Amino acid sequence: LHRGSLRLYPLPRTLLLPDSRHGNWSLIEIQTSTGAVVHYSFASKGPSTHDVSRPQACSTCQAATTALSQHLRECQQPCPEWQVDHQRLASDREVDRSETRFLWTMAQRAGGLPVQGDPPDTFRSSLAQTIVAEVLQSRTSQPPSLIGGLTGLSRHEKAERRWSAVTGHSGTLDLTSTWQRVAQMPLGGAPMGWEQADRLLQLTFNIASPAVLVGIKRQLSHLRAREHDATRPFGRSAAGVFEAGLWHKSNEQSSRIGLALTCWYVHDLRQQHSQRGCPDPLGQTVGDIIQGLPADARDYRQVEDKVKEWSKRAWPWKQLARIARSPNILCFLPQGVGYFSGEEGSSMTDYRTLKKTQFEAMEAVLQQFRPRLLQNVPPDFFEIFLYNRLPAARFAFEQWMDEEMLQEPLDSSKFDHAFDPQPN
């Protein structure tokens, strides 16, 4: 939430978000289907850190609902109208009562129970007994829980277990040595480290994973439902890409795929002019766009500003397209989903933060372990999202059930026929 992003798939019906401001704990409860938001505060003395009379002005609630709204849009899910309420559950009893009240409220709401009244006198002793029992259990010979927590694995152990048994097209692979080798690669003058290597490998294997294909299927369904709207397909030209880019930017229902492809296309066109020896690649790219625009839409300054902006943002998308030898890869980046259960999903923003060394490591891993990535995707598939152009024939996987797809391993042979055109 602090990064402005939320990665939960599937999204639970209830979210409980602890928060601490100025030494005071509070709890935000969000009902994701109805849009009801309740912010519980527990400050026992002094003014509340939240304005009870203006709950909509709470910056923490705004950050939470903004992140949720973004997540729902990326998953092509309806976004409710958020209704924020504030409840102060303070007590003037002993000093640590507010912390106790906070923990009790969180436990009550996790179980769907009411929070009126004070916690029972036995709550703290019961909580202490539970913690001691958890610690003792973790020291027994019982195998650790995969869920984590006090009885779970450490982050390093979870990563080690993850890469020791990756299920893919050719069976189960042990990528522990690959993970360790990537961790030793230099990044910013020091080894990358096991945590960044773990995250990088997750980004690598999340590309075109079954959950991503489910997301693509849903986006195609959404586009087909709007096929007869006023928005027309854009022309296959520099001007068409420019018009599409403006539409992608202003269209809330559009995914980030179209904008990423717009940035890639404009940068690629500019680079082509440079490689041909053009003395002014920027001016030539702007000229290509202006030439194809209607006379009343030829705003040179606007076009030039957009070409500069999109070119500046294109670097990570250019790296991915180079690695895959096709811009199709930009259509198959995760948007809040992941292949590995129990871990947070990935988003397109995660790829924008990668450095050159990390892209090189990703390329080597893909070449070694996923050489058939996107091999059976039509070469012009990306035009669906770039130009808003749907093919008349549906793809085979548009008829498949979500559960059926999610049960398949990474790069399953079943997906070799996912893009076979089906007769109307």
Coordinates of C-alpha atoms in Angstrom, one line a residue:
L1 CA 0.0 0.0 0.0
H2 CA 2.9 2.4 0.7
R3 CA 4.1 1.7 -2.8
G4 CA 0.7 2.5 -4.2
S5 CA 0.1 -1.0 -5.4
L6 CA -1.7 -4.1 -4.1
R7 CA -1.2 -7.6 -5.3
L8 CA -3.8 -10.1 -4.1
Y9 CA -5.3 -12.8 -6.2
P10 CA -8.0 -13.8 -5.7
L11 CA -9.0 -10.7 -3.7
P12 CA -10.5 -11.7 -0.3
R13 CA -13.9 -10.4 0.6
T14 CA -12.5 -8.7 3.8
L15 CA -9.2 -6.9 4.2
L16 CA -7.8 -6.0 7.7
L17 CA -5.0 -3.4 7.4
P18 CA -3.1 -2.4 10.6
D19 CA -1.6 1.1 10.7
S20 CA 0.5 3.0 13.2
R21 CA 0.7 6.8 13.3
H22 CA 2.4 8.9 16.0
G23 CA 2.6 5.9 18.3
N24 CA -1.1 5.0 18.0
W25 CA -2.4 1.9 16.4
S26 CA -5.4 1.8 14.2
L27 CA -7.1 -0.8 12.0
I28 CA -8.8 -0.4 8.6
E29 CA -11.4 -3.0 7.6
I30 CA -12.4 -3.0 3.9
Q31 CA -15.3 -5.0 2.5
T32 CA -14.1 -5.4 -1.1
S33 CA -17.4 -6.3 -2.6
T34 CA -19.6 -3.7 -1.0
G35 CA -17.1 -0.9 -0.6
A36 CA -17.7 -0.4 3.1
V37 CA -14.6 0.9 4.9
V38 CA -14.3 1.2 8.7
H39 CA -11.3 2.8 10.3
Y40 CA -11.0 1.8 14.0
S41 CA -8.8 4.0 16.2
F42 CA -7.6 3.1 19.7
A43 CA -5.9 6.3 21.1
S44 CA -6.7 6.5 24.8
K45 CA -5.5 10.1 25.4
G46 CA -5.1 13.2 23.4
P47 CA -6.7 14.1 20.0
S48 CA -7.3 11.4 17.5
T49 CA -5.0 11.2 14.5
H50 CA -8.0 11.0 12.3
D51 CA -10.8 13.6 11.8
V52 CA -14.0 11.7 12.9
S53 CA -16.2 14.4 11.3
R54 CA -14.4 14.0 7.9
P55 CA -13.7 10.3 7.4
Q56 CA -13.2 10.7 3.7
A57 CA -10.2 13.0 4.4
C58 CA -8.2 10.2 6.1
S59 CA -5.0 9.9 4.0
T60 CA -4.5 6.2 5.1
C61 CA -8.0 5.2 4.0
Q62 CA -7.5 7.1 0.7
A63 CA -4.2 5.3 0.1
A64 CA -5.9 1.9 0.8
T65 CA -8.9 2.5 -1.4
T66 CA -6.8 4.0 -4.2
A67 CA -4.6 0.9 -4.3
L68 CA -7.6 -1.3 -4.2
S69 CA -9.3 0.6 -7.0
Q70 CA -6.1 0.3 -9.1
H71 CA -5.9 -3.5 -8.4
L72 CA -9.5 -4.1 -9.4
R73 CA -9.1 -2.2 -12.6
E74 CA -6.0 -4.2 -13.5
C75 CA -7.9 -7.4 -12.9
Q76 CA -10.9 -6.1 -14.9
Q77 CA -13.1 -6.3 -11.9
P78 CA -15.9 -3.9 -11.0
C79 CA -14.9 -1.2 -8.4
P80 CA -17.4 -0.4 -5.7
E81 CA -18.1 3.1 -4.4
W82 CA -16.1 3.4 -1.2
Q83 CA -18.0 4.4 1.9
V84 CA -15.6 5.4 4.7
D85 CA -16.7 5.4 8.4
H86 CA -14.6 6.0 11.5
Q87 CA -15.1 4.3 14.9
R88 CA -13.1 5.3 17.9
L89 CA -12.8 2.4 20.4
A90 CA -10.6 4.0 23.0
S91 CA -10.5 3.2 26.7
D92 CA -9.2 5.2 29.6
R93 CA -8.1 2.3 31.6
E94 CA -4.4 1.2 31.9
V95 CA -1.8 2.5 29.6
D96 CA -1.4 -0.5 27.4
R97 CA -5.2 -0.9 27.0
S98 CA -5.2 0.6 23.5
E99 CA -2.7 -1.9 22.2
T100 CA -4.7 -4.8 23.8
R101 CA -7.9 -3.3 22.3
F102 CA -6.3 -3.2 18.9
L103 CA -5.2 -6.8 19.0
W104 CA -8.6 -8.0 20.3
T105 CA -10.5 -6.0 17.6
M106 CA -8.3 -7.5 14.9
A107 CA -9.0 -11.0 16.2
Q108 CA -12.7 -10.3 16.5
R109 CA -13.1 -8.9 13.0
A110 CA -11.0 -11.7 11.5
G111 CA -13.6 -14.1 12.9
G112 CA -16.5 -11.9 11.8
L113 CA -17.4 -11.1 15.4
P114 CA -18.6 -7.7 16.9
V115 CA -16.2 -5.3 18.6
Q116 CA -18.6 -3.6 21.1
G117 CA -17.6 -3.6 24.7
D118 CA -14.2 -4.2 26.3
P119 CA -11.9 -7.2 25.7
P120 CA -12.4 -9.9 28.3
D121 CA -9.9 -9.8 31.2
T122 CA -8.5 -13.2 30.1
F123 CA -7.6 -11.9 26.6
R124 CA -4.0 -11.0 27.2
S125 CA -3.2 -14.1 29.1
S126 CA -4.9 -16.2 26.4
L127 CA -2.9 -14.4 23.8
A128 CA 0.3 -15.0 25.7
Q129 CA -0.4 -18.7 26.0
T130 CA -1.1 -18.9 22.2
I131 CA 2.2 -17.3 21.4
V132 CA 4.2 -19.5 23.8
A133 CA 2.4 -22.6 22.3
E134 CA 3.4 -21.4 18.8
V135 CA 7.0 -21.0 19.8
L136 CA 7.2 -24.4 21.4
Q137 CA 5.6 -26.0 18.4
S138 CA 8.1 -24.4 16.1
R139 CA 10.9 -26.1 18.1
T140 CA 9.5 -29.6 17.7
S141 CA 10.3 -32.1 14.9
Q142 CA 7.1 -31.2 13.1
P143 CA 7.6 -30.0 9.5
P144 CA 7.3 -26.3 9.2
S145 CA 4.1 -24.7 7.8
L146 CA 4.2 -23.4 4.2
I147 CA 1.9 -20.5 5.3
G148 CA 4.7 -18.8 7.3
G149 CA 4.2 -16.9 10.6
L150 CA 5.7 -18.2 13.8
T151 CA 5.5 -21.9 12.8
G152 CA 6.5 -21.2 9.1
L153 CA 9.7 -21.1 7.1
S154 CA 12.0 -18.1 7.0
R155 CA 11.9 -16.1 3.8
H156 CA 15.3 -17.6 2.7
E157 CA 14.0 -21.2 3.4
K158 CA 10.8 -20.5 1.5
A159 CA 12.8 -19.2 -1.5
E160 CA 15.1 -22.2 -1.3
R161 CA 12.2 -24.6 -1.3
R162 CA 10.5 -22.7 -4.2
W163 CA 13.5 -23.0 -6.5
S164 CA 14.3 -26.6 -5.6
A165 CA 11.1 -27.8 -7.2
V166 CA 9.7 -25.7 -10.1
T167 CA 7.0 -27.5 -12.0
G168 CA 7.1 -26.7 -15.8
H169 CA 6.7 -28.2 -19.2
S170 CA 9.5 -30.7 -18.9
G171 CA 8.7 -31.8 -15.3
T172 CA 10.1 -30.6 -12.0
L173 CA 13.3 -28.6 -12.1
D174 CA 15.8 -27.8 -9.4
L175 CA 16.8 -24.2 -9.9
T176 CA 18.6 -23.7 -6.6
S177 CA 22.0 -23.3 -8.2
T178 CA 20.5 -20.9 -10.8
W179 CA 19.0 -18.8 -8.0
Q180 CA 22.4 -18.8 -6.1
R181 CA 24.3 -17.9 -9.3
V182 CA 22.0 -15.0 -10.0
A183 CA 22.4 -13.8 -6.4
Q184 CA 26.1 -13.4 -7.0
M185 CA 25.7 -11.3 -10.1
P186 CA 26.9 -7.7 -9.6
L187 CA 24.3 -5.0 -9.1
G188 CA 25.3 -1.5 -8.2
G189 CA 28.8 -2.4 -7.2
A190 CA 27.7 -5.3 -4.9
P191 CA 26.3 -8.8 -5.3
M192 CA 22.5 -8.8 -6.2
G193 CA 21.8 -10.9 -3.1
W194 CA 19.4 -13.8 -2.6
E195 CA 16.2 -11.7 -2.0
Q196 CA 16.6 -9.7 -5.2
A197 CA 17.5 -12.8 -7.1
D198 CA 14.4 -14.5 -5.7
R199 CA 12.2 -11.7 -6.8
L200 CA 13.8 -11.5 -10.3
L201 CA 13.3 -15.2 -10.9
Q202 CA 9.7 -14.8 -9.8
L203 CA 9.3 -12.0 -12.4
T204 CA 10.9 -14.3 -15.0
F205 CA 8.6 -17.2 -14.4
N206 CA 5.5 -15.1 -13.9
I207 CA 5.6 -14.1 -17.6
A208 CA 2.8 -15.9 -19.5
S209 CA 2.0 -18.0 -16.5
P210 CA -1.4 -19.7 -16.4
A211 CA -2.8 -16.9 -14.2
V212 CA -1.6 -14.3 -16.7
L213 CA -3.3 -16.3 -19.5
V214 CA -6.6 -16.2 -17.5
G215 CA -6.2 -12.4 -17.3
I216 CA -5.6 -12.1 -21.0
K217 CA -8.7 -14.2 -21.6
R218 CA -10.8 -11.9 -19.4
Q219 CA -9.4 -8.8 -21.2
L220 CA -10.3 -10.3 -24.6
S221 CA -13.8 -11.0 -23.3
H222 CA -14.0 -7.4 -22.1
L223 CA -12.9 -6.0 -25.4
R224 CA -15.3 -8.2 -27.4
A225 CA -18.2 -7.0 -25.2
R226 CA -17.3 -3.4 -26.2
E227 CA -16.5 -4.2 -29.8
H228 CA -19.5 -2.3 -31.1
D229 CA -18.9 0.8 -29.0
A230 CA -18.1 4.1 -30.6
T231 CA -14.3 3.6 -30.2
R232 CA -13.0 2.4 -33.6
P233 CA -9.9 0.5 -34.2
F234 CA -6.9 2.7 -34.8
G235 CA -4.9 2.7 -38.0
R236 CA -1.7 0.6 -38.4
S237 CA 0.5 3.7 -38.7
A238 CA 2.5 6.1 -36.5
A239 CA -0.5 8.4 -36.4
G240 CA -2.7 5.4 -35.4
V241 CA -0.4 4.5 -32.6
F242 CA -0.4 8.2 -31.4
E243 CA -4.2 8.3 -31.3
A244 CA -4.3 4.9 -29.6
G245 CA -1.8 6.1 -27.0
L246 CA -4.0 9.1 -26.1
W247 CA -7.0 6.8 -25.9
H248 CA -5.2 4.3 -23.7
K249 CA -4.1 7.0 -21.4
S250 CA -7.7 8.4 -20.9
N251 CA -9.6 5.1 -20.9
E252 CA -9.9 3.7 -17.4
Q253 CA -11.0 0.3 -18.7
S254 CA -7.9 -0.1 -20.8
S255 CA -5.1 -2.1 -19.2
R256 CA -1.5 -0.9 -19.1
I257 CA -0.6 -3.2 -22.0
G258 CA -1.7 -0.6 -24.6
L259 CA 0.4 2.1 -23.1
A260 CA 3.5 -0.1 -22.8
L261 CA 3.1 -1.0 -26.5
T262 CA 2.7 2.6 -27.4
C263 CA 5.9 3.5 -25.6
W264 CA 7.8 0.6 -27.3
Y265 CA 6.5 1.4 -30.8
V266 CA 7.3 5.2 -30.6
H267 CA 10.8 4.5 -29.3
D268 CA 11.4 1.7 -31.9
L269 CA 10.3 4.0 -34.7
R270 CA 12.6 6.8 -33.4
Q271 CA 15.5 4.3 -33.2
Q272 CA 14.9 3.1 -36.7
H273 CA 15.3 6.6 -38.0
S274 CA 18.5 7.0 -36.1
Q275 CA 19.9 3.7 -37.4
R276 CA 19.2 4.9 -41.0
G277 CA 21.3 8.0 -40.4
C278 CA 18.5 10.5 -40.0
P279 CA 20.0 13.7 -38.6
D280 CA 16.8 14.4 -36.5
P281 CA 15.2 11.1 -35.4
L282 CA 12.8 13.0 -33.0
G283 CA 11.7 15.4 -35.7
Q284 CA 11.2 12.7 -38.2
T285 CA 9.1 10.6 -35.8
V286 CA 6.9 13.6 -35.0
G287 CA 6.6 14.3 -38.7
D288 CA 5.5 10.7 -39.4
I289 CA 2.7 11.1 -36.8
I290 CA 1.7 14.6 -37.9
Q291 CA 1.4 13.5 -41.5
G292 CA -1.2 10.9 -40.7
L293 CA -3.3 13.0 -38.4
P294 CA -6.5 14.9 -39.4
A295 CA -5.8 18.5 -40.2
D296 CA -7.6 19.8 -37.1
A297 CA -5.5 17.5 -34.8
R298 CA -2.0 18.4 -36.0
D299 CA -0.7 20.0 -32.8
Y300 CA 3.1 19.8 -33.3
R301 CA 4.0 20.7 -29.7
Q302 CA 1.6 18.0 -28.2
V303 CA 2.9 15.3 -30.5
E304 CA 6.5 16.2 -29.8
D305 CA 5.9 16.2 -26.0
K306 CA 4.2 12.8 -26.2
V307 CA 7.0 11.3 -28.3
K308 CA 9.5 12.5 -25.8
E309 CA 7.5 11.2 -22.9
W310 CA 6.8 7.8 -24.4
S311 CA 10.4 7.3 -25.6
K312 CA 11.6 8.1 -22.1
R313 CA 9.4 5.4 -20.6
A314 CA 10.1 2.8 -23.2
W315 CA 13.5 1.4 -22.0
P316 CA 12.2 -1.6 -19.9
W317 CA 9.7 -2.5 -22.6
K318 CA 12.4 -2.3 -25.2
Q319 CA 14.5 -4.7 -23.2
L320 CA 11.7 -7.2 -22.8
A321 CA 10.8 -7.1 -26.5
R322 CA 14.5 -7.6 -27.4
I323 CA 14.7 -10.6 -25.1
A324 CA 11.6 -12.2 -26.6
R325 CA 12.3 -11.0 -30.1
S326 CA 8.7 -9.7 -30.2
P327 CA 6.6 -7.0 -28.5
N328 CA 4.1 -9.8 -27.8
I329 CA 5.8 -10.3 -24.5
L330 CA 4.4 -7.0 -23.2
C331 CA 0.9 -8.6 -23.5
F332 CA 1.9 -11.4 -21.2
L333 CA 3.3 -9.6 -18.2
P334 CA 1.5 -10.2 -14.9
Q335 CA -0.9 -7.7 -13.5
G336 CA -1.2 -8.5 -9.9
V337 CA -0.9 -12.3 -10.2
G338 CA 1.8 -14.9 -9.8
Y339 CA 2.7 -18.5 -10.5
F340 CA 3.9 -19.4 -7.1
S341 CA 1.2 -20.0 -4.4
G342 CA 1.6 -18.2 -1.1
E343 CA 3.6 -15.3 -2.6
E344 CA 2.5 -11.9 -3.7
G345 CA 1.9 -11.4 -7.4
S346 CA 3.8 -9.3 -9.8
S347 CA 2.8 -6.2 -11.7
M348 CA 4.1 -4.4 -14.8
T349 CA 5.5 -1.7 -12.5
D350 CA 8.0 -4.3 -11.1
Y351 CA 9.6 -4.7 -14.6
R352 CA 10.0 -1.0 -15.0
T353 CA 12.4 -0.9 -12.0
L354 CA 14.8 -3.6 -13.3
K355 CA 18.4 -2.7 -14.2
K356 CA 20.4 -3.8 -17.2
T357 CA 22.1 -6.6 -15.3
Q358 CA 18.8 -8.0 -14.1
F359 CA 17.4 -8.0 -17.7
E360 CA 20.5 -9.9 -18.8
A361 CA 20.0 -12.5 -16.0
M362 CA 16.3 -12.8 -17.0
E363 CA 17.3 -13.3 -20.6
A364 CA 19.7 -16.1 -19.7
V365 CA 17.2 -17.9 -17.5
L366 CA 14.5 -17.7 -20.2
Q367 CA 16.8 -19.1 -22.9
Q368 CA 17.8 -22.0 -20.6
F369 CA 14.5 -22.9 -19.0
R370 CA 11.7 -21.4 -21.2
P371 CA 13.0 -21.5 -24.8
R372 CA 9.5 -22.0 -26.2
L373 CA 8.1 -19.0 -24.5
L374 CA 5.3 -17.4 -26.7
Q375 CA 6.4 -19.6 -29.5
N376 CA 2.8 -20.4 -30.5
V377 CA 1.4 -16.9 -30.1
P378 CA 0.5 -15.2 -33.5
P379 CA 3.2 -12.7 -34.4
D380 CA 0.7 -9.8 -34.7
F381 CA -1.1 -10.7 -31.4
F382 CA 0.1 -7.4 -29.8
E383 CA -1.9 -5.4 -32.4
I384 CA -5.1 -6.3 -30.5
F385 CA -4.0 -4.1 -27.6
L386 CA -1.9 -1.6 -29.5
Y387 CA -4.5 -0.7 -32.2
N388 CA -7.7 -1.9 -30.4
R389 CA -8.2 -4.4 -33.2
L390 CA -9.8 -7.7 -32.4
P391 CA -9.5 -10.7 -34.8
A392 CA -12.9 -11.9 -36.1
A393 CA -12.1 -15.5 -35.0
R394 CA -11.9 -16.3 -31.3
F395 CA -8.9 -18.1 -29.9
A396 CA -9.3 -21.6 -28.4
F397 CA -8.4 -20.5 -24.9
E398 CA -11.2 -18.0 -24.9
Q399 CA -13.6 -20.9 -24.4
W400 CA -11.6 -22.6 -21.7
M401 CA -12.6 -22.5 -18.0
D402 CA -10.4 -20.5 -15.6
E403 CA -9.9 -23.4 -13.2
E404 CA -8.9 -25.7 -16.1
M405 CA -6.2 -23.2 -17.1
L406 CA -4.9 -22.6 -13.6
Q407 CA -4.4 -26.3 -13.0
E408 CA -1.9 -26.5 -15.8
P409 CA 1.9 -26.3 -15.1
L410 CA 4.0 -23.5 -16.5
D411 CA 4.4 -23.7 -20.3
S412 CA 2.1 -26.7 -20.5
S413 CA 1.7 -28.4 -23.8
K414 CA -2.0 -27.6 -23.6
F415 CA -1.1 -23.9 -24.1
D416 CA 0.5 -24.8 -27.4
H417 CA -3.0 -24.7 -28.9
A418 CA -4.3 -21.8 -26.8
F419 CA -4.2 -19.4 -29.8
D420 CA -5.6 -21.7 -32.4
P421 CA -8.3 -19.8 -34.2
Q422 CA -11.8 -21.2 -33.8
P423 CA -14.5 -21.2 -36.5
N424 CA -17.3 -18.7 -35.9

